PDB file of C-alpha atoms in Angstrom:
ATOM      1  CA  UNK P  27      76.660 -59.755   1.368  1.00 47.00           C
ATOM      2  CA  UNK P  28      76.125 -56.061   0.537  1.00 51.00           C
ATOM      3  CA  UNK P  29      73.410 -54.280   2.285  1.00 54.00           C
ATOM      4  CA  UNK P  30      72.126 -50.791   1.065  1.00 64.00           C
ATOM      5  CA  UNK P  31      71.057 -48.244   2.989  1.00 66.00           C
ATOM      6  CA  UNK P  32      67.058 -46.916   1.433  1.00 69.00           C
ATOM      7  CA  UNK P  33      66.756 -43.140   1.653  1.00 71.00           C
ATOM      8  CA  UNK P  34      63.064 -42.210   1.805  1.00 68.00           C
ATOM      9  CA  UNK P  35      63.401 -38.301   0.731  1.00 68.00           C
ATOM     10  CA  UNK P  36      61.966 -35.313   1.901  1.00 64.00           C
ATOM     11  CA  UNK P  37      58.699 -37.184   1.821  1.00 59.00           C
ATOM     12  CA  UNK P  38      59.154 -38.397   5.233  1.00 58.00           C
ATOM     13  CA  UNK P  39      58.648 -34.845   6.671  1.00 60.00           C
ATOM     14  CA  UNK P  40      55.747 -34.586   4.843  1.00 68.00           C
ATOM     15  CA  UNK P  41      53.547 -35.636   7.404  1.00 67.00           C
ATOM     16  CA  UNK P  42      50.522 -36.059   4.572  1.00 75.00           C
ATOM     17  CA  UNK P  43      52.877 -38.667   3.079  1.00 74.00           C
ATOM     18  CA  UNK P  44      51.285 -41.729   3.363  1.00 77.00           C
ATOM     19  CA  UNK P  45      53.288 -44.126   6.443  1.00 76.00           C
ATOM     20  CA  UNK P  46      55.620 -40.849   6.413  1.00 78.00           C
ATOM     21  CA  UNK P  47      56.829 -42.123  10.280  1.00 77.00           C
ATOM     22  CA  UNK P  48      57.385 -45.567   9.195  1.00 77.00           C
ATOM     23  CA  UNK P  49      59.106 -44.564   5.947  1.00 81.00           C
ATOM     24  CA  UNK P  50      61.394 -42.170   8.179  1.00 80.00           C
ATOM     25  CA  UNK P  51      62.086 -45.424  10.355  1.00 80.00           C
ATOM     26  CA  UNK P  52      63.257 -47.629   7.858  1.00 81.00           C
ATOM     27  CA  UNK P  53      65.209 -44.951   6.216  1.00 81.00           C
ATOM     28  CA  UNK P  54      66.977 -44.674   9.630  1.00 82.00           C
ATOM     29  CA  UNK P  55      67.470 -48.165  10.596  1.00 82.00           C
ATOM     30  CA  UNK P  56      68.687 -49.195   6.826  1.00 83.00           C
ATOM     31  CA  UNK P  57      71.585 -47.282   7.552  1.00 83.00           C
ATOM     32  CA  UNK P  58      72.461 -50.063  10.270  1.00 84.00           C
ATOM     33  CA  UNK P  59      74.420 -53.294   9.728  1.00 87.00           C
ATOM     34  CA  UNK P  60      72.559 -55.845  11.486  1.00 88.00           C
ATOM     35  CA  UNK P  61      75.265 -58.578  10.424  1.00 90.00           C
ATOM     36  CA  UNK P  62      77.681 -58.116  12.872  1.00 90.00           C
ATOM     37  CA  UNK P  63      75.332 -58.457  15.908  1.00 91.00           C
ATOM     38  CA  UNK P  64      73.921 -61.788  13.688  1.00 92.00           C
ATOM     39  CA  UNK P  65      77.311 -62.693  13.290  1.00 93.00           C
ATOM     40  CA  UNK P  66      78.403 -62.894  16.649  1.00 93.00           C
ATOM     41  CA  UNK P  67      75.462 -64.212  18.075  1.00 92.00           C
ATOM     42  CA  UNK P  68      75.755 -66.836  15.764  1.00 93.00           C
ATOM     43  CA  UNK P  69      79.468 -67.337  17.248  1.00 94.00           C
ATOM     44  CA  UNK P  70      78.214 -67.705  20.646  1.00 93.00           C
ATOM     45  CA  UNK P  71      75.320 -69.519  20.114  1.00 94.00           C
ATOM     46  CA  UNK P  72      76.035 -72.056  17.002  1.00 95.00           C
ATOM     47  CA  UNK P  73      72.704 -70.981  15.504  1.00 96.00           C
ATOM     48  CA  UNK P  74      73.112 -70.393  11.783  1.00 96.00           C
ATOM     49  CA  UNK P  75      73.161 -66.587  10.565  1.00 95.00           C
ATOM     50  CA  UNK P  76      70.034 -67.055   8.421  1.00 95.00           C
ATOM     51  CA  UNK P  77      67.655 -68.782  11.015  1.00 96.00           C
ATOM     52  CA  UNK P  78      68.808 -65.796  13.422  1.00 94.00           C
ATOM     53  CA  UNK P  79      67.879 -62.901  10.737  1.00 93.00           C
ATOM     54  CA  UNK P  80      64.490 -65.259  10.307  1.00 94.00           C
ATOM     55  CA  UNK P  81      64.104 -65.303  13.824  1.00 92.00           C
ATOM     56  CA  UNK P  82      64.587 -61.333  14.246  1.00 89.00           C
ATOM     57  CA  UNK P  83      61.827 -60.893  11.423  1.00 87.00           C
ATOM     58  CA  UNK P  84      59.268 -62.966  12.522  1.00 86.00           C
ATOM     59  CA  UNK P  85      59.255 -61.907  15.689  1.00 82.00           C
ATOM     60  CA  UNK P  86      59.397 -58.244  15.070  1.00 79.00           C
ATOM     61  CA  UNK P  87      56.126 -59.180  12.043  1.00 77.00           C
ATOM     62  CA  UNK P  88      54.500 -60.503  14.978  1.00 73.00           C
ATOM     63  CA  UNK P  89      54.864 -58.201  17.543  1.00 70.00           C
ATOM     64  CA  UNK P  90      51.892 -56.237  15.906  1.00 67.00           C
ATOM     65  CA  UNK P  91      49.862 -59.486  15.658  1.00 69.00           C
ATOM     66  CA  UNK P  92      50.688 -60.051  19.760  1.00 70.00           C
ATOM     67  CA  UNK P  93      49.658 -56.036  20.393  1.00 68.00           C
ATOM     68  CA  UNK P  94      46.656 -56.927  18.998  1.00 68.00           C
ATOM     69  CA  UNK P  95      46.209 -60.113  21.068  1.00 72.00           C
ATOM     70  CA  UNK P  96      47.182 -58.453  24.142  1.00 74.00           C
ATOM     71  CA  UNK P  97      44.560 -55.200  23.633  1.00 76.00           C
ATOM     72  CA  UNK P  98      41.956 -56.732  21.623  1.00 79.00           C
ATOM     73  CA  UNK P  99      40.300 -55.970  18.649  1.00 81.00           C
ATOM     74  CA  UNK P 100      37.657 -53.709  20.357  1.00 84.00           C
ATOM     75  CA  UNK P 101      40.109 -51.722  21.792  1.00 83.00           C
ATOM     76  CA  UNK P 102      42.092 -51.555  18.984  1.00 84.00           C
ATOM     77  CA  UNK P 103      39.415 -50.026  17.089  1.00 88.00           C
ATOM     78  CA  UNK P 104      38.306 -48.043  19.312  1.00 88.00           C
ATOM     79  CA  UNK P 105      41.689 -46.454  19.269  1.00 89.00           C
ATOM     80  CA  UNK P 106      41.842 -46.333  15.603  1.00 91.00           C
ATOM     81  CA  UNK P 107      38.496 -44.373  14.974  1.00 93.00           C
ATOM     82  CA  UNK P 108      39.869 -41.331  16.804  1.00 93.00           C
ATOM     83  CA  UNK P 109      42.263 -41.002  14.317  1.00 94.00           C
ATOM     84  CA  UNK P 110      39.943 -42.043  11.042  1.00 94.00           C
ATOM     85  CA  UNK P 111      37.660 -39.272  12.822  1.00 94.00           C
ATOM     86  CA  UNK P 112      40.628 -36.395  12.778  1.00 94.00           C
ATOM     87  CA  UNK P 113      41.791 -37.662   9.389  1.00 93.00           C
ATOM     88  CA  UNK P 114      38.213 -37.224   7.895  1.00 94.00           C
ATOM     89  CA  UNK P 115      37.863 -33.655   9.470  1.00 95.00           C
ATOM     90  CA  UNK P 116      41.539 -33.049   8.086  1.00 92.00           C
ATOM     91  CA  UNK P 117      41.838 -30.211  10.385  1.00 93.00           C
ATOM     92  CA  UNK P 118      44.957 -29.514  13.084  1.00 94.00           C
ATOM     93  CA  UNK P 119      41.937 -28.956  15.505  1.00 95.00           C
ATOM     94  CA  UNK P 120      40.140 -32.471  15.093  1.00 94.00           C
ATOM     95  CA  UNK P 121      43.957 -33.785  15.147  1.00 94.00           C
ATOM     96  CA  UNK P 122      44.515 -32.582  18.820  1.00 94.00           C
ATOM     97  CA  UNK P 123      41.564 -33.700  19.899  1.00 94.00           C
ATOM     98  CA  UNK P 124      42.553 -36.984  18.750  1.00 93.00           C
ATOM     99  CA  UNK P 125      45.937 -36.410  20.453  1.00 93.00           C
ATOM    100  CA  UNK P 126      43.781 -35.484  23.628  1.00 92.00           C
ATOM    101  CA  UNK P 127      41.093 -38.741  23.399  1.00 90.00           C
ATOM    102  CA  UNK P 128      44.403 -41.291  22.631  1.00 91.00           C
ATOM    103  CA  UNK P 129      46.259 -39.986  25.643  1.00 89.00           C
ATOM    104  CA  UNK P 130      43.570 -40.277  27.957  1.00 85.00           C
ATOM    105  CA  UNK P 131      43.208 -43.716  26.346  1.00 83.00           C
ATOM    106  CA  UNK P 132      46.461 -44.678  26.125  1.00 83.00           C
ATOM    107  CA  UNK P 133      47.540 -43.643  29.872  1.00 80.00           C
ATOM    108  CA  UNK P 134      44.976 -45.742  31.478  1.00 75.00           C
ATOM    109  CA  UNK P 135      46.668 -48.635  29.367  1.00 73.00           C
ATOM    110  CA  UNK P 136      49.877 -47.878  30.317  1.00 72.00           C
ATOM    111  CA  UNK P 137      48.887 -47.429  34.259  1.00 70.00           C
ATOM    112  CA  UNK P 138      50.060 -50.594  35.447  1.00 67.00           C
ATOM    113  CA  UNK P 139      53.486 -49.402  34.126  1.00 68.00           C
ATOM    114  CA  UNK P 140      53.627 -46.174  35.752  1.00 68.00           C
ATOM    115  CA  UNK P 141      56.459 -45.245  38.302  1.00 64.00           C
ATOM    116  CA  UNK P 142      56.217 -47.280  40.902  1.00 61.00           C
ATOM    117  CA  UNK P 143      53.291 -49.704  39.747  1.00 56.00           C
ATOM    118  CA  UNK P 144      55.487 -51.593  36.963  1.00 51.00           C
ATOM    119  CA  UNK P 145      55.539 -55.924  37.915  1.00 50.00           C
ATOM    120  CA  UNK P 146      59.178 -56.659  38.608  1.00 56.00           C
ATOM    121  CA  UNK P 147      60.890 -57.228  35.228  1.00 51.00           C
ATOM    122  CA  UNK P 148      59.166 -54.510  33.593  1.00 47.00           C
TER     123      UNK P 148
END
């Protein structure tokens, strides 16, 4: 199987390109062979290539679905309409204070993981 690599363009500096980040991502990672990591891990483990690679993609689809889960819709949206509010403004100035309300936000959800505070295995 041939795999080819997916170059997004000067687009993905372009930070009014819509899903510019993600774009830049998947340009990145396409540049990866996943099929030797599959490949071996199939060795070792007698699971089949393809229910591995289905495996890896369902989990990784639903990772977003389990952020969700774990934070909760209100929070989620709360989240969110700091950055429909910037976006609307469409000024570098609303944008940081965006950047300022989502790291206040955000740190207080990431407390428990803090230096020192993590639960063993974290």
């Amino acid at each position: 199987m041939r795999l080819c690599g997916w170059n997004v363009g000067p687009a993905a500096g372009n930070p009014t390109t819509p899903n510019a980040a993600f774009k830049a991502e998947v340009s990145d990672y396409t540049r990866l062979d996943p099929l030797p990591t599959l490949v071996g891990l199939a060795d070792f483990t007698g699971i089949p290539v393809g229910v591995l690679a289905r495996y890896v993609l369902a989990k990784w689809a639903c990772a977003g679905s389990e952020g969700l889960l774990e934070l909760g819709p209100s929070t989620v949206e709360r989240l969110w309409e700091h950055i429909a509010t910037a976006e609307r403004a469409g000024t570098d100035a609303d944008r940081l204070v965006a950047y300022e309300h989502l790291r206040g936000m955000l740190s207080w959800l990431r407390a428990p993981l803090a230096e020192g505070h993590a639960p063993e295995g974290l």
